[in-house]
Structures are given as structure tokens and as C-alpha cells.
Amino acid sequence: DVDEEQLRQQLRTETDAKAIKRLTCALLYRQGKSPAEIEQLLGFPEQTVYDWLDTVAERDLTALGDLPRPGQSTRLTDDQWTELTATLAASPSEAGYDEPTWTPALVRDYIAETFDVEYSLAHMYRVMKRAGLSYQTARPRHYKADPAEQQRWREEFKKSGRR
């Protein structure tokens, strides 16, 4: 029941890429093209064309973009998250660990022990970032080090026979 002129008007003002594709398919369909012909013209699978035509028929023309998709809900409650960020702001020794800094593995262990929630090690980098921490590793050389001075030190070290 969508008028061809309405489709054209919305297509002129639309900025969302997915909505433009849906409107184009609907306009071609309204002009008498079959979904199979639209597939040949635009390269979208015929079933996708059918799905998009259903979307155009069901929704307001101004809302043809993808609907927001909620992510997976967090496994930590707000109170647990507050407790975790407070703990991570302090030294691991204050939480009972004999470690100098928080590492992703240590954070994962702490969450599992304290909150009985399991996360992957890869996810711990995101948790640490969200908590305001960054995981840093030592550099093989100091970035301000003078390469000539380092070479001189190595030569002297070898000559003295010390290892």
C-alpha cells in the first residue's frame, strides 16, 4: 500500500545505506519488477529482496534502517562492577595477590573467585579498558636510549668478562 511517489520522496532524503537499498527494491517492485528481476538487476539474493519488501510494508518509511540490536547482557551486576573497579584501582596486593600489577589473567581469576563469573582471557582486555586500566608490557629497549651508548656498554661488558 505504499505509494511510488512516497518511496521516491523518502529515497531522496534517506541517508542510511540499508534503508536506501530497501527503498530501491521497493520502488523497483512497485514499478512492476519481480524479486527475481530485482536480484538480477541489483545483485541482492531474491530472499533478501522478499525480506526487504516485507520490512517496507511493515514499517514507517522513515524507519527502514536496521533496528538497534542489544548486545549480550553483562554478567556482573552494577554493584559488582563498582566493587571490581574499586579493587582494580588499588594494588593487587590489597586484594590478596602477590603480584605487582593487574594482568588480564589476574583480573579474570579475581572475577571468578570473587563473583563466580567466568570470562575469556581476551575479554579481560576490554574489562580492564572499561575500568580505566591499560595492560602494558616492558619494552625490550627504552625508547629514549642511545643506540651508540648501548653498543659501547655491550663492548665494555664483554671485555670485562662478566656475564
CSV table of C-alpha atoms in Angstrom, one decimal:
chain,number,residue,atom,x,y,z
A,1,ASP,CA,0.0,0.0,0.0
A,2,VAL,CA,3.0,2.3,-0.3
A,3,ASP,CA,2.7,5.0,-3.0
A,4,GLU,CA,5.5,5.2,-5.6
A,5,GLU,CA,5.9,8.9,-5.0
A,6,GLN,CA,6.3,8.4,-1.2
A,7,LEU,CA,9.1,5.9,-2.0
A,8,ARG,CA,10.8,8.4,-4.3
A,9,GLN,CA,10.5,11.2,-1.8
A,10,GLN,CA,11.9,9.1,1.0
A,11,LEU,CA,14.7,7.8,-1.2
A,12,ARG,CA,15.8,11.4,-2.0
A,13,THR,CA,16.2,12.3,1.7
A,14,GLU,CA,17.4,9.0,3.1
A,15,THR,CA,21.0,8.7,4.4
A,16,ASP,CA,21.0,5.2,5.9
A,17,ALA,CA,22.6,2.7,3.4
A,18,LYS,CA,20.4,-0.2,4.4
A,19,ALA,CA,17.2,1.9,4.1
A,20,ILE,CA,18.3,3.1,0.7
A,21,LYS,CA,18.7,-0.5,-0.5
A,22,ARG,CA,15.3,-1.4,0.9
A,23,LEU,CA,13.6,1.7,-0.7
A,24,THR,CA,15.3,1.0,-4.1
A,25,CYS,CA,14.0,-2.6,-4.1
A,26,ALA,CA,10.5,-1.4,-3.1
A,27,LEU,CA,10.5,1.2,-5.8
A,28,LEU,CA,11.5,-1.3,-8.5
A,29,TYR,CA,8.9,-3.8,-7.2
A,30,ARG,CA,6.3,-1.0,-7.3
A,31,GLN,CA,7.3,-0.4,-10.9
A,32,GLY,CA,6.4,-4.0,-11.8
A,33,LYS,CA,9.8,-5.8,-11.3
A,34,SER,CA,9.7,-9.2,-9.7
A,35,PRO,CA,12.0,-10.1,-6.8
A,36,ALA,CA,13.9,-12.4,-9.3
A,37,GLU,CA,14.4,-9.5,-11.7
A,38,ILE,CA,15.5,-7.2,-8.8
A,39,GLU,CA,18.0,-9.9,-7.9
A,40,GLN,CA,19.4,-9.8,-11.4
A,41,LEU,CA,19.4,-6.0,-11.6
A,42,LEU,CA,20.9,-5.2,-8.1
A,43,GLY,CA,22.6,-8.5,-7.1
A,44,PHE,CA,20.8,-8.9,-3.8
A,45,PRO,CA,19.5,-12.5,-3.2
A,46,GLU,CA,15.9,-13.0,-4.1
A,47,GLN,CA,15.0,-14.0,-0.5
A,48,THR,CA,16.7,-10.8,0.8
A,49,VAL,CA,14.5,-8.8,-1.6
A,50,TYR,CA,11.4,-10.5,-0.3
A,51,ASP,CA,12.5,-9.8,3.3
A,52,TRP,CA,13.2,-6.1,2.5
A,53,LEU,CA,9.8,-5.7,0.8
A,54,ASP,CA,8.2,-7.1,4.0
A,55,THR,CA,10.1,-4.6,6.0
A,56,VAL,CA,9.0,-1.7,3.8
A,57,ALA,CA,5.4,-2.9,4.1
A,58,GLU,CA,5.5,-3.3,7.9
A,59,ARG,CA,7.4,-0.2,8.9
A,60,ASP,CA,7.1,3.5,8.6
A,61,LEU,CA,9.2,4.7,5.6
A,62,THR,CA,11.3,6.9,7.8
A,63,ALA,CA,12.4,3.9,9.9
A,64,LEU,CA,13.8,1.5,7.3
A,65,GLY,CA,17.3,1.2,8.7
A,66,ASP,CA,18.5,-1.7,10.8
A,67,LEU,CA,16.9,-1.8,14.2
A,68,PRO,CA,19.2,-1.5,17.2
A,69,ARG,CA,20.4,-4.9,18.4
A,70,PRO,CA,21.1,-5.2,22.1
A,71,GLY,CA,24.4,-6.9,22.9
A,72,GLN,CA,24.7,-9.7,25.4
A,73,SER,CA,23.8,-8.5,28.9
A,74,THR,CA,26.6,-8.1,31.3
A,75,ARG,CA,27.2,-10.9,33.7
A,76,LEU,CA,28.3,-8.6,36.5
A,77,THR,CA,25.7,-6.5,38.3
A,78,ASP,CA,26.2,-2.8,38.7
A,79,ASP,CA,27.2,-3.3,42.3
A,80,GLN,CA,29.7,-6.0,41.4
A,81,TRP,CA,31.1,-3.7,38.6
A,82,THR,CA,31.5,-0.9,41.1
A,83,GLU,CA,33.3,-3.2,43.5
A,84,LEU,CA,35.6,-4.5,40.7
A,85,THR,CA,36.6,-1.0,39.5
A,86,ALA,CA,37.4,0.0,43.1
A,87,THR,CA,39.5,-3.1,43.5
A,88,LEU,CA,41.3,-2.6,40.2
A,89,ALA,CA,42.1,1.0,41.1
A,90,ALA,CA,44.2,-0.4,44.0
A,91,SER,CA,47.2,-2.6,44.0
A,92,PRO,CA,46.7,-6.4,43.6
A,93,SER,CA,48.4,-6.9,47.0
A,94,GLU,CA,45.5,-5.1,48.6
A,95,ALA,CA,43.2,-7.8,47.1
A,96,GLY,CA,45.4,-10.5,48.5
A,97,TYR,CA,47.6,-11.3,45.4
A,98,ASP,CA,51.3,-11.4,45.4
A,99,GLU,CA,51.6,-9.6,42.1
A,100,PRO,CA,53.0,-6.1,41.3
A,101,THR,CA,50.2,-5.1,38.7
A,102,TRP,CA,46.9,-6.3,37.4
A,103,THR,CA,47.2,-8.5,34.4
A,104,PRO,CA,44.3,-9.9,32.3
A,105,ALA,CA,44.8,-13.4,33.8
A,106,LEU,CA,44.9,-12.0,37.3
A,107,VAL,CA,41.7,-9.9,36.7
A,108,ARG,CA,40.0,-13.0,35.3
A,109,ASP,CA,41.0,-15.0,38.3
A,110,TYR,CA,39.8,-12.3,40.7
A,111,ILE,CA,36.4,-12.1,39.0
A,112,ALA,CA,36.0,-15.9,39.0
A,113,GLU,CA,36.9,-16.1,42.7
A,114,THR,CA,35.0,-13.1,43.9
A,115,PHE,CA,31.9,-13.1,41.8
A,116,ASP,CA,31.8,-16.6,40.5
A,117,VAL,CA,31.6,-15.3,36.9
A,118,GLU,CA,33.8,-16.8,34.1
A,119,TYR,CA,35.1,-14.7,31.2
A,120,SER,CA,37.6,-15.4,28.4
A,121,LEU,CA,41.1,-14.1,28.7
A,122,ALA,CA,40.5,-12.0,25.6
A,123,HIS,CA,37.6,-10.3,27.2
A,124,MET,CA,39.7,-9.2,30.2
A,125,TYR,CA,41.4,-6.6,28.0
A,126,ARG,CA,38.0,-4.9,27.4
A,127,VAL,CA,37.1,-5.2,31.1
A,128,MET,CA,40.4,-3.6,32.1
A,129,LYS,CA,40.0,-0.8,29.5
A,130,ARG,CA,36.4,-0.1,30.7
A,131,ALA,CA,37.8,0.0,34.3
A,132,GLY,CA,40.3,2.6,33.2
A,133,LEU,CA,43.4,0.4,33.1
A,134,SER,CA,45.7,-0.5,30.3
A,135,TYR,CA,47.8,-3.6,30.1
A,136,GLN,CA,51.3,-2.7,29.4
A,137,THR,CA,54.4,-4.8,28.8
A,138,ALA,CA,58.0,-3.9,29.2
A,139,ARG,CA,59.9,-2.6,26.1
A,140,PRO,CA,62.9,-4.5,25.0
A,141,ARG,CA,64.8,-1.2,25.0
A,142,HIS,CA,64.0,2.2,26.4
A,143,TYR,CA,62.6,4.5,23.7
A,144,LYS,CA,65.0,7.3,24.7
A,145,ALA,CA,68.1,5.1,24.8
A,146,ASP,CA,71.0,6.0,22.7
A,147,PRO,CA,71.9,3.0,20.4
A,148,ALA,CA,75.6,4.1,20.3
A,149,GLU,CA,75.8,4.2,24.1
A,150,GLN,CA,74.1,0.8,24.4
A,151,GLN,CA,76.7,-0.7,21.9
A,152,ARG,CA,79.5,0.9,23.9
A,153,TRP,CA,78.2,-0.7,27.1
A,154,ARG,CA,77.9,-4.1,25.5
A,155,GLU,CA,81.5,-3.9,24.3
A,156,GLU,CA,82.8,-3.0,27.8
A,157,PHE,CA,80.7,-5.7,29.3
A,158,LYS,CA,82.2,-8.3,27.0
A,159,LYS,CA,85.8,-7.1,27.7
A,160,SER,CA,85.4,-7.3,31.4
A,161,GLY,CA,84.5,-11.0,31.2
A,162,ARG,CA,81.4,-10.5,33.4
A,163,ARG,CA,78.3,-12.3,32.5
